[in-house]
mmCIF file of C-alpha atoms and ligand atoms in Angstrom:
data_model
loop_
_atom_site.group_PDB
_atom_site.id
_atom_site.type_symbol
_atom_site.label_atom_id
_atom_site.label_comp_id
_atom_site.label_asym_id
_atom_site.label_seq_id
_atom_site.Cartn_x
_atom_site.Cartn_y
_atom_site.Cartn_z
ATOM 1 C CA MET K 1 -32.012 33.346 49.884
ATOM 2 C CA ALA K 2 -28.453 32.524 48.810
ATOM 3 C CA SER K 3 -26.217 35.215 47.392
ATOM 4 C CA GLN K 4 -25.492 35.470 43.667
ATOM 5 C CA SER K 5 -21.950 34.201 43.766
ATOM 6 C CA ASP K 6 -22.592 31.084 45.844
ATOM 7 C CA HIS K 7 -23.536 28.779 43.053
ATOM 8 C CA ALA K 8 -20.848 29.676 40.557
ATOM 9 C CA ALA K 9 -18.295 28.858 43.245
ATOM 10 C CA HIS K 10 -19.659 25.352 43.801
ATOM 11 C CA PHE K 11 -17.815 23.767 40.922
ATOM 12 C CA SER K 12 -14.418 25.017 42.068
ATOM 13 C CA GLN K 13 -14.963 23.001 45.274
ATOM 14 C CA CYS K 14 -14.346 19.862 43.239
ATOM 15 C CA PHE K 15 -10.676 20.740 43.133
ATOM 16 C CA LEU K 16 -10.271 21.935 46.717
ATOM 17 C CA SER K 17 -10.262 18.665 48.595
ATOM 18 C CA PRO K 18 -6.788 17.897 49.954
ATOM 19 C CA ARG K 19 -4.642 15.740 47.728
ATOM 20 C CA THR K 20 -1.407 14.003 48.556
ATOM 21 C CA GLN K 21 1.603 14.390 46.324
ATOM 22 C CA GLN K 22 1.014 10.755 45.356
ATOM 23 C CA ASP K 23 -2.559 11.529 44.186
ATOM 24 C CA ILE K 24 -1.357 14.465 42.112
ATOM 25 C CA GLU K 25 1.393 12.404 40.477
ATOM 26 C CA ARG K 26 -1.021 9.533 39.777
ATOM 27 C CA ASP K 27 -3.525 11.872 38.068
ATOM 28 C CA GLU K 28 -0.687 13.440 36.064
ATOM 29 C CA GLN K 29 0.416 10.020 34.865
ATOM 30 C CA ILE K 30 -3.117 9.040 33.868
ATOM 31 C CA TYR K 31 -3.586 12.291 31.914
ATOM 32 C CA ASN K 32 -0.188 11.755 30.256
ATOM 33 C CA SER K 33 -1.401 8.357 29.090
ATOM 34 C CA TYR K 34 -4.629 9.922 27.712
ATOM 35 C CA GLU K 35 -2.535 12.458 25.800
ATOM 36 C CA GLU K 36 -0.333 9.708 24.446
ATOM 37 C CA LEU K 37 -3.423 7.828 23.197
ATOM 38 C CA THR K 38 -4.867 11.061 21.768
ATOM 39 C CA SER K 39 -1.735 11.722 19.748
ATOM 40 C CA GLN K 40 -2.241 8.437 17.893
ATOM 41 C CA LEU K 41 -5.782 9.210 16.689
ATOM 42 C CA PRO K 42 -6.643 10.369 13.148
ATOM 43 C CA ILE K 43 -6.739 14.148 12.987
ATOM 44 C CA ASN K 44 -8.541 16.678 10.780
ATOM 45 C CA HIS K 45 -7.312 20.261 10.476
ATOM 46 C CA ASP K 46 -9.940 21.584 8.063
ATOM 47 C CA TRP K 47 -11.910 23.684 10.575
ATOM 48 C CA PRO K 48 -9.975 26.770 11.588
ATOM 49 C CA LEU K 49 -9.141 27.261 15.291
ATOM 50 C CA PHE K 50 -9.728 23.697 16.430
ATOM 51 C CA SER K 51 -8.563 20.351 15.084
ATOM 52 C CA LEU K 52 -10.833 17.359 15.312
ATOM 53 C CA GLN K 53 -9.754 13.860 16.261
ATOM 54 C CA HIS K 54 -11.586 10.720 15.323
ATOM 55 C CA TYR K 55 -12.312 8.915 18.540
ATOM 56 C CA GLN K 56 -14.720 5.994 18.797
ATOM 57 C CA SER K 57 -16.570 6.999 15.587
ATOM 58 C CA PHE K 58 -16.987 10.706 16.474
ATOM 59 C CA TRP K 59 -15.026 13.853 15.651
ATOM 60 C CA ILE K 60 -14.012 15.333 18.993
ATOM 61 C CA PRO K 61 -12.181 18.680 19.290
ATOM 62 C CA ALA K 62 -8.582 17.632 19.920
ATOM 63 C CA ARG K 63 -8.233 19.595 23.131
ATOM 64 C CA PHE K 64 -11.160 17.686 24.677
ATOM 65 C CA VAL K 65 -10.124 14.141 23.800
ATOM 66 C CA PRO K 66 -8.092 13.539 26.999
ATOM 67 C CA ALA K 67 -11.010 15.003 29.001
ATOM 68 C CA CYS K 68 -13.346 12.692 27.143
ATOM 69 C CA MET K 69 -11.227 9.700 28.202
ATOM 70 C CA ALA K 70 -11.197 11.037 31.767
ATOM 71 C CA ILE K 71 -15.001 11.325 31.716
ATOM 72 C CA GLN K 72 -15.270 7.789 30.413
ATOM 73 C CA SER K 73 -13.188 6.432 33.255
ATOM 74 C CA HIS K 74 -14.114 8.741 36.159
ATOM 75 C CA PHE K 75 -17.548 10.367 35.661
ATOM 76 C CA ASN K 76 -19.756 8.751 38.221
ATOM 77 C CA PRO K 77 -22.921 10.835 38.697
ATOM 78 C CA ARG K 78 -25.472 10.173 41.406
ATOM 79 C CA PRO K 79 -28.949 9.018 40.369
ATOM 80 C CA SER K 80 -30.272 12.394 41.544
ATOM 81 C CA ASP K 81 -27.989 14.333 39.163
ATOM 82 C CA ILE K 82 -29.084 15.685 35.801
ATOM 83 C CA LEU K 83 -27.080 15.738 32.602
ATOM 84 C CA LEU K 84 -27.825 18.254 29.831
ATOM 85 C CA VAL K 85 -26.628 17.143 26.404
ATOM 86 C CA THR K 86 -26.531 18.974 23.081
ATOM 87 C CA ASN K 87 -24.833 19.039 19.758
ATOM 88 C CA PRO K 88 -22.872 22.310 19.754
ATOM 89 C CA LYS K 89 -25.031 25.302 18.745
ATOM 90 C CA SER K 90 -28.340 23.589 19.422
ATOM 91 C CA GLY K 91 -29.385 25.889 22.270
ATOM 92 C CA THR K 92 -27.102 24.760 25.113
ATOM 93 C CA THR K 93 -26.845 28.234 26.645
ATOM 94 C CA TRP K 94 -30.634 28.501 26.812
ATOM 95 C CA LEU K 95 -31.110 25.006 28.246
ATOM 96 C CA LYS K 96 -28.443 25.653 30.883
ATOM 97 C CA ALA K 97 -30.125 28.892 31.945
ATOM 98 C CA LEU K 98 -33.612 27.347 32.070
ATOM 99 C CA SER K 99 -32.633 24.258 34.010
ATOM 100 C CA PHE K 100 -30.399 26.167 36.435
ATOM 101 C CA ALA K 101 -33.086 28.775 37.143
ATOM 102 C CA THR K 102 -35.737 26.073 37.539
ATOM 103 C CA LEU K 103 -33.816 23.807 39.902
ATOM 104 C CA HIS K 104 -32.677 26.708 42.099
ATOM 105 C CA ARG K 105 -35.840 28.821 41.905
ATOM 106 C CA ARG K 106 -36.388 28.716 45.647
ATOM 107 C CA SER K 107 -32.820 29.796 46.430
ATOM 108 C CA PHE K 108 -32.671 33.032 44.471
ATOM 109 C CA SER K 109 -34.942 35.962 43.839
ATOM 110 C CA LEU K 110 -35.226 37.337 40.319
ATOM 111 C CA SER K 111 -33.672 40.619 41.400
ATOM 112 C CA ASP K 112 -30.613 38.929 42.892
ATOM 113 C CA HIS K 113 -30.172 36.019 40.547
ATOM 114 C CA PRO K 114 -26.818 34.384 39.660
ATOM 115 C CA LEU K 115 -27.758 34.648 35.974
ATOM 116 C CA LEU K 116 -27.546 38.431 36.283
ATOM 117 C CA THR K 117 -23.825 38.242 36.943
ATOM 118 C CA ASN K 118 -22.725 34.812 35.666
ATOM 119 C CA THR K 119 -23.046 33.459 32.151
ATOM 120 C CA PRO K 120 -25.156 30.282 31.922
ATOM 121 C CA HIS K 121 -21.884 28.487 31.122
ATOM 122 C CA GLN K 122 -20.332 29.712 34.372
ATOM 123 C CA CYS K 123 -23.382 28.525 36.308
ATOM 124 C CA LEU K 124 -23.200 25.096 34.660
ATOM 125 C CA PRO K 125 -19.795 24.307 33.189
ATOM 126 C CA TYR K 126 -19.245 21.538 30.671
ATOM 127 C CA LEU K 127 -17.940 18.180 31.871
ATOM 128 C CA GLU K 128 -15.331 18.564 29.125
ATOM 129 C CA HIS K 129 -13.968 21.602 31.002
ATOM 130 C CA LEU K 130 -14.309 20.071 34.482
ATOM 131 C CA PHE K 131 -12.252 17.094 33.331
ATOM 132 C CA SER K 132 -9.607 19.181 31.539
ATOM 133 C CA HIS K 133 -7.629 20.119 34.657
ATOM 134 C CA ARG K 134 -5.174 17.202 34.591
ATOM 135 C CA THR K 135 -6.541 16.187 37.948
ATOM 136 C CA PHE K 136 -9.845 14.442 38.558
ATOM 137 C CA PRO K 137 -12.625 16.600 40.002
ATOM 138 C CA ASN K 138 -14.251 15.308 43.172
ATOM 139 C CA LEU K 139 -17.894 15.592 42.122
ATOM 140 C CA ASN K 140 -19.150 14.097 45.392
ATOM 141 C CA VAL K 141 -18.639 17.423 47.163
ATOM 142 C CA LEU K 142 -21.285 19.049 44.943
ATOM 143 C CA PRO K 143 -24.839 19.449 46.238
ATOM 144 C CA SER K 144 -27.361 16.852 45.216
ATOM 145 C CA PRO K 145 -28.829 17.120 42.660
ATOM 146 C CA THR K 146 -26.199 18.809 40.503
ATOM 147 C CA ILE K 147 -26.755 19.643 36.849
ATOM 148 C CA PHE K 148 -23.903 18.769 34.504
ATOM 149 C CA ALA K 149 -23.623 19.527 30.805
ATOM 150 C CA THR K 150 -21.783 17.880 27.950
ATOM 151 C CA HIS K 151 -21.559 17.653 24.168
ATOM 152 C CA LEU K 152 -20.426 14.028 24.285
ATOM 153 C CA PRO K 153 -22.415 11.479 22.296
ATOM 154 C CA LEU K 154 -24.182 8.778 24.281
ATOM 155 C CA SER K 155 -21.879 6.013 23.109
ATOM 156 C CA LEU K 156 -18.885 7.899 24.540
ATOM 157 C CA LEU K 157 -20.400 8.326 27.990
ATOM 158 C CA PRO K 158 -19.653 5.727 30.643
ATOM 159 C CA GLN K 159 -22.452 3.323 31.550
ATOM 160 C CA SER K 160 -22.713 5.081 34.914
ATOM 161 C CA ALA K 161 -24.041 8.214 33.157
ATOM 162 C CA LEU K 162 -27.245 6.345 32.399
ATOM 163 C CA ARG K 163 -27.970 6.264 36.119
ATOM 164 C CA CYS K 164 -28.863 9.953 36.075
ATOM 165 C CA ARG K 165 -31.583 11.722 34.100
ATOM 166 C CA ILE K 166 -30.522 13.112 30.744
ATOM 167 C CA VAL K 167 -32.070 16.068 28.935
ATOM 168 C CA TYR K 168 -31.176 16.196 25.245
ATOM 169 C CA LEU K 169 -31.809 19.265 23.116
ATOM 170 C CA CYS K 170 -31.468 19.158 19.340
ATOM 171 C CA ARG K 171 -32.060 21.699 16.578
ATOM 172 C CA ASP K 172 -32.696 21.781 12.852
ATOM 173 C CA PRO K 173 -29.229 20.975 11.419
ATOM 174 C CA LYS K 174 -29.482 23.905 8.964
ATOM 175 C CA ASP K 175 -29.778 26.397 11.827
ATOM 176 C CA THR K 176 -27.183 24.500 13.859
ATOM 177 C CA PHE K 177 -24.724 24.762 10.995
ATOM 178 C CA VAL K 178 -25.401 28.471 10.437
ATOM 179 C CA SER K 179 -24.963 29.118 14.155
ATOM 180 C CA MET K 180 -21.713 27.133 14.194
ATOM 181 C CA TYR K 181 -20.456 28.950 11.119
ATOM 182 C CA HIS K 182 -20.982 32.348 12.751
ATOM 183 C CA PHE K 183 -19.557 31.216 16.078
ATOM 184 C CA VAL K 184 -16.319 30.018 14.475
ATOM 185 C CA ASP K 185 -16.135 33.013 12.159
ATOM 186 C CA ARG K 186 -16.615 35.342 15.094
ATOM 187 C CA SER K 187 -14.111 33.474 17.255
ATOM 188 C CA MET K 188 -11.530 33.742 14.484
ATOM 189 C CA GLY K 189 -11.712 37.481 15.051
ATOM 190 C CA SER K 190 -11.292 37.069 18.817
ATOM 191 C CA PHE K 191 -8.436 34.675 18.367
ATOM 192 C CA ALA K 192 -6.859 36.626 15.529
ATOM 193 C CA GLU K 193 -3.846 37.637 17.575
ATOM 194 C CA HIS K 194 -3.217 33.990 18.508
ATOM 195 C CA THR K 195 -3.602 32.571 15.014
ATOM 196 C CA SER K 196 -2.771 33.439 11.455
ATOM 197 C CA THR K 197 -6.431 32.862 10.479
ATOM 198 C CA THR K 198 -7.814 36.336 10.019
ATOM 199 C CA GLN K 199 -9.747 35.869 6.779
ATOM 200 C CA GLY K 200 -13.489 35.206 6.796
ATOM 201 C CA LEU K 201 -14.587 31.609 7.162
ATOM 202 C CA ASP K 202 -15.388 29.738 3.948
ATOM 203 C CA LEU K 203 -19.143 28.958 4.077
ATOM 204 C CA SER K 204 -19.243 26.322 1.355
ATOM 205 C CA LYS K 205 -16.196 24.466 2.648
ATOM 206 C CA THR K 206 -17.455 24.351 6.230
ATOM 207 C CA PHE K 207 -20.939 23.423 4.970
ATOM 208 C CA GLN K 208 -19.448 20.492 3.124
ATOM 209 C CA MET K 209 -17.562 19.308 6.207
ATOM 210 C CA PHE K 210 -20.652 19.627 8.401
ATOM 211 C CA SER K 211 -22.753 17.740 5.835
ATOM 212 C CA GLN K 212 -20.204 14.949 5.781
ATOM 213 C CA GLY K 213 -20.350 14.663 9.546
ATOM 214 C CA THR K 214 -16.923 16.209 10.104
ATOM 215 C CA SER K 215 -17.832 18.786 12.723
ATOM 216 C CA ALA K 216 -17.310 19.126 16.472
ATOM 217 C CA PHE K 217 -18.868 16.071 18.182
ATOM 218 C CA GLY K 218 -20.218 14.974 14.807
ATOM 219 C CA PRO K 219 -21.579 13.306 12.794
ATOM 220 C CA PHE K 220 -24.564 15.303 14.050
ATOM 221 C CA TRP K 221 -26.998 12.590 12.976
ATOM 222 C CA ASP K 222 -25.302 9.859 15.034
ATOM 223 C CA HIS K 223 -25.192 12.253 17.997
ATOM 224 C CA MET K 224 -28.956 12.821 17.802
ATOM 225 C CA LEU K 225 -29.805 9.213 17.061
ATOM 226 C CA GLY K 226 -27.973 7.862 20.111
ATOM 227 C CA TYR K 227 -30.049 9.964 22.493
ATOM 228 C CA TRP K 228 -33.245 9.699 20.440
ATOM 229 C CA LYS K 229 -33.181 5.907 20.596
ATOM 230 C CA GLU K 230 -32.390 5.943 24.294
ATOM 231 C CA SER K 231 -35.300 8.350 24.893
ATOM 232 C CA LEU K 232 -37.619 5.856 23.196
ATOM 233 C CA ARG K 233 -36.178 2.976 25.201
ATOM 234 C CA SER K 234 -36.168 4.803 28.558
ATOM 235 C CA PRO K 235 -38.399 7.891 28.412
ATOM 236 C CA GLU K 236 -38.221 8.236 32.192
ATOM 237 C CA MET K 237 -34.421 8.626 31.949
ATOM 238 C CA VAL K 238 -33.945 10.603 28.713
ATOM 239 C CA LEU K 239 -36.052 13.635 27.834
ATOM 240 C CA PHE K 240 -35.708 14.627 24.192
ATOM 241 C CA PHE K 241 -36.417 18.246 23.191
ATOM 242 C CA ARG K 242 -36.214 20.221 19.968
ATOM 243 C CA TYR K 243 -35.142 23.893 19.981
ATOM 244 C CA GLU K 244 -37.993 24.752 17.622
ATOM 245 C CA GLU K 245 -40.636 23.279 19.944
ATOM 246 C CA MET K 246 -39.163 25.110 22.914
ATOM 247 C CA MET K 247 -39.318 28.354 20.964
ATOM 248 C CA GLU K 248 -42.934 27.677 20.031
ATOM 249 C CA ASP K 249 -44.192 26.947 23.529
ATOM 250 C CA PRO K 250 -41.510 27.613 26.147
ATOM 251 C CA VAL K 251 -43.925 27.615 29.089
ATOM 252 C CA SER K 252 -45.253 24.109 28.571
ATOM 253 C CA ARG K 253 -41.790 22.795 27.679
ATOM 254 C CA LEU K 254 -40.344 24.302 30.841
ATOM 255 C CA SER K 255 -43.090 22.696 32.937
ATOM 256 C CA ARG K 256 -42.206 19.348 31.373
ATOM 257 C CA LEU K 257 -38.518 19.961 32.053
ATOM 258 C CA ALA K 258 -39.192 20.772 35.721
ATOM 259 C CA GLN K 259 -41.278 17.640 36.120
ATOM 260 C CA PHE K 260 -38.564 15.524 34.512
ATOM 261 C CA MET K 261 -35.870 17.071 36.723
ATOM 262 C CA GLY K 262 -37.879 16.082 39.786
ATOM 263 C CA CYS K 263 -38.871 19.629 40.765
ATOM 264 C CA PRO K 264 -42.326 20.124 39.185
ATOM 265 C CA PHE K 265 -43.995 23.518 39.472
ATOM 266 C CA SER K 266 -46.755 23.517 42.075
ATOM 267 C CA MET K 267 -50.228 24.806 41.261
ATOM 268 C CA GLU K 268 -49.456 27.904 43.329
ATOM 269 C CA GLU K 269 -46.280 28.525 41.360
ATOM 270 C CA GLU K 270 -48.150 28.133 38.092
ATOM 271 C CA ARG K 271 -50.869 30.463 39.311
ATOM 272 C CA ASP K 272 -48.278 33.017 40.476
ATOM 273 C CA GLY K 273 -46.568 33.043 37.081
ATOM 274 C CA VAL K 274 -43.273 31.486 38.244
ATOM 275 C CA VAL K 275 -42.966 29.473 35.010
ATOM 276 C CA GLU K 276 -43.440 32.583 32.870
ATOM 277 C CA ASP K 277 -40.938 34.482 35.054
ATOM 278 C CA ILE K 278 -38.238 31.867 34.449
ATOM 279 C CA VAL K 279 -38.997 31.762 30.727
ATOM 280 C CA LYS K 280 -38.648 35.540 30.641
ATOM 281 C CA LEU K 281 -35.462 35.578 32.716
ATOM 282 C CA CYS K 282 -33.862 33.063 30.338
ATOM 283 C CA SER K 283 -35.178 34.485 27.079
ATOM 284 C CA PHE K 284 -32.634 35.421 24.453
ATOM 285 C CA ASP K 285 -33.608 39.105 24.518
ATOM 286 C CA ASN K 286 -33.292 39.273 28.283
ATOM 287 C CA LEU K 287 -30.077 37.304 28.848
ATOM 288 C CA ARG K 288 -28.272 39.020 26.026
ATOM 289 C CA GLU K 289 -28.709 42.395 27.730
ATOM 290 C CA PHE K 290 -26.906 41.412 30.930
ATOM 291 C CA GLU K 291 -23.437 42.969 31.078
ATOM 292 C CA VAL K 292 -21.828 39.588 31.771
ATOM 293 C CA ASN K 293 -23.250 38.202 28.507
ATOM 294 C CA LYS K 294 -22.153 41.230 26.487
ATOM 295 C CA ASP K 295 -18.505 40.533 27.209
ATOM 296 C CA ASN K 296 -16.515 40.724 23.987
ATOM 297 C CA LYS K 297 -13.083 40.174 25.434
ATOM 298 C CA GLY K 298 -12.931 36.427 25.562
ATOM 299 C CA SER K 299 -12.838 36.008 29.294
ATOM 300 C CA PHE K 300 -15.226 33.058 29.278
ATOM 301 C CA GLU K 301 -13.248 29.896 30.056
ATOM 302 C CA GLY K 302 -10.230 32.106 29.517
ATOM 303 C CA LYS K 303 -10.928 32.326 25.802
ATOM 304 C CA LEU K 304 -14.363 32.699 24.251
ATOM 305 C CA PRO K 305 -16.280 35.974 24.440
ATOM 306 C CA ALA K 306 -19.587 35.410 26.268
ATOM 307 C CA SER K 307 -21.331 37.511 23.635
ATOM 308 C CA SER K 308 -20.519 34.897 20.980
ATOM 309 C CA PHE K 309 -23.121 32.622 22.590
ATOM 310 C CA PHE K 310 -25.860 35.171 21.870
ATOM 311 C CA ARG K 311 -26.270 35.874 18.155
ATOM 312 C CA LYS K 312 -29.914 35.879 16.961
ATOM 313 C CA GLY K 313 -31.702 33.080 18.785
ATOM 314 C CA LYS K 314 -34.189 32.545 15.932
ATOM 315 C CA VAL K 315 -35.727 29.584 14.194
ATOM 316 C CA GLY K 316 -35.114 29.398 10.455
ATOM 317 C CA ASP K 317 -32.308 31.949 10.159
ATOM 318 C CA TRP K 318 -30.638 29.518 7.727
ATOM 319 C CA VAL K 319 -32.607 31.094 4.835
ATOM 320 C CA ASN K 320 -30.423 34.170 5.166
ATOM 321 C CA TYR K 321 -27.212 32.225 4.558
ATOM 322 C CA LEU K 322 -27.827 28.936 2.743
ATOM 323 C CA SER K 323 -28.813 28.631 -0.910
ATOM 324 C CA MET K 324 -31.880 26.506 -1.665
ATOM 325 C CA GLU K 325 -29.549 23.894 -3.081
ATOM 326 C CA MET K 326 -27.537 23.742 0.154
ATOM 327 C CA ALA K 327 -30.699 23.565 2.258
ATOM 328 C CA GLU K 328 -32.121 20.759 0.158
ATOM 329 C CA LYS K 329 -28.854 18.868 0.327
ATOM 330 C CA LEU K 330 -28.649 19.080 4.117
ATOM 331 C CA ASP K 331 -32.337 18.188 4.474
ATOM 332 C CA ALA K 332 -31.823 15.149 2.247
ATOM 333 C CA ILE K 333 -28.790 13.986 4.253
ATOM 334 C CA THR K 334 -30.654 14.477 7.532
ATOM 335 C CA LYS K 335 -33.679 12.597 6.221
ATOM 336 C CA GLU K 336 -31.609 9.730 4.926
ATOM 337 C CA LYS K 337 -29.535 9.375 8.082
ATOM 338 C CA LEU K 338 -32.563 9.555 10.407
ATOM 339 C CA HIS K 339 -34.709 7.363 8.184
ATOM 340 C CA GLY K 340 -36.733 4.786 10.073
ATOM 341 C CA SER K 341 -35.916 6.260 13.497
ATOM 342 C CA GLY K 342 -39.088 8.355 13.831
ATOM 343 C CA LEU K 343 -36.972 11.485 14.385
ATOM 344 C CA THR K 344 -37.725 14.184 11.830
ATOM 345 C CA PHE K 345 -37.271 17.917 11.368
ATOM 346 C CA GLU K 346 -40.120 19.847 9.838
ATOM 347 C CA SER K 347 -38.741 22.544 7.609
ATOM 348 C CA SER K 348 -38.406 25.517 9.953
ATOM 349 C CA SER K 349 -39.906 28.766 8.773
ATOM 350 C CA VAL K 350 -38.096 32.063 9.222
ATOM 351 C CA VAL K 351 -38.688 34.354 12.129
ATOM 352 C CA PRO K 352 -37.820 37.812 10.808
HETATM 353 P P1 PAP B 1 -22.766 25.862 22.695
HETATM 354 O O1 PAP B 1 -23.371 24.552 22.300
HETATM 355 O O2 PAP B 1 -21.483 26.141 22.009
HETATM 356 O O3 PAP B 1 -22.649 26.038 24.161
HETATM 357 P P2 PAP B 1 -25.292 27.102 22.067
HETATM 358 O O4 PAP B 1 -25.817 27.849 23.221
HETATM 359 O O5 PAP B 1 -25.909 25.799 21.756
HETATM 360 O O6 PAP B 1 -23.713 27.023 22.176
HETATM 361 O O7 PAP B 1 -25.400 27.954 20.746
HETATM 362 C C1 PAP B 1 -25.694 29.286 20.690
HETATM 363 C C2 PAP B 1 -26.999 29.424 19.950
HETATM 364 O O8 PAP B 1 -28.061 29.455 20.894
HETATM 365 C C3 PAP B 1 -27.040 30.728 19.199
HETATM 366 O O9 PAP B 1 -27.905 30.519 18.091
HETATM 367 P P3 PAP B 1 -27.851 31.447 16.774
HETATM 368 O O10 PAP B 1 -26.420 31.493 16.348
HETATM 369 O O11 PAP B 1 -28.717 30.775 15.776
HETATM 370 O O12 PAP B 1 -28.380 32.778 17.180
HETATM 371 C C4 PAP B 1 -27.632 31.621 20.247
HETATM 372 O O13 PAP B 1 -28.150 32.842 19.753
HETATM 373 C C5 PAP B 1 -28.715 30.726 20.798
HETATM 374 N N1 PAP B 1 -29.158 31.148 22.124
HETATM 375 C C6 PAP B 1 -28.402 31.572 23.165
HETATM 376 N N2 PAP B 1 -29.166 31.895 24.204
HETATM 377 C C7 PAP B 1 -30.440 31.677 23.828
HETATM 378 C C8 PAP B 1 -31.705 31.837 24.482
HETATM 379 N N3 PAP B 1 -31.778 32.298 25.725
HETATM 380 N N4 PAP B 1 -32.808 31.511 23.810
HETATM 381 C C9 PAP B 1 -32.739 31.052 22.540
HETATM 382 N N5 PAP B 1 -31.591 30.886 21.863
HETATM 383 C C10 PAP B 1 -30.451 31.192 22.501
#
């Protein structure tokens, strides 16, 4: 069995391979050119804390646009690799934990598991972060298969990304919005000393922006549709999940995920309750109690408190925050935008 810290260290290996001064200068120049291009894009400052830039029909958080360009030109996964994709606040943390624990289930025991001491985001960092270092990561040094994660829409990924298997997780936009609202509101508190934004976040203003598609990696409908259509075209390459279905039957969804990732559970594992053990390990109530996930100080990625990724983990919590009028409006927009695609969201009932 490997030790807990082994896996989290893997990603830093991408930056360890020796580089000549020439390589470093070349990467610097390329990133400078990405920043130059970024500075010319339309910008929106309406969300507090992060500005959005309009890049190739999507609103990308400004600080990730150069990384996005770097991913487009240099992300070259192997066919064995797996890419997890989500709209922000659709259950990324959960999907990262489940897929990490499933792929590496033979390397770690439950009592000495990396998820006990690393946040799911430390175990599986975002491509947007890996490509934000002003030098290109050498992904070939990572073990095969490696799981990557991103919020980028399909149309912004390079063609090479379609060589690897993609797992897409989406969520009822009403709950996604409410989760995003709380995340930003909460982060405003954490960032208060760095910003002048200390007042509570305006629900109706942010709701309006989200509904118009002006949100991180939005419009949310185009984000979903890109992967939905690809999952219909190539179901063996794109697995499409809904948060609500995973909540309803996590055991069967996890079995499907394992099969798709190329590491199906054996009959012995099923009989021994390995699937249930992983579901339990990665459950909201369990993960949230680990000290590493209770961190309030903003040490995650140098900024965000790990605890801000664990709020309620419920389906249908929107009823506690949105008026009926707001809910109907967002449902109508979602329905209209997804019309004819076959992708729908049943109205999600509240879990108290
Ligand atoms: P990200 O896209 O910014 O990485 P993401 O993990 O998608 O964040 O969003 C956090 C949401 O997932 C939170 O939803 P809520 O605000 O409605 O509560 C969070 O509680 C939920 N979440 C985190 N971990 C789990 C889990 N293990 N099971 C179910 N939901 C979870």
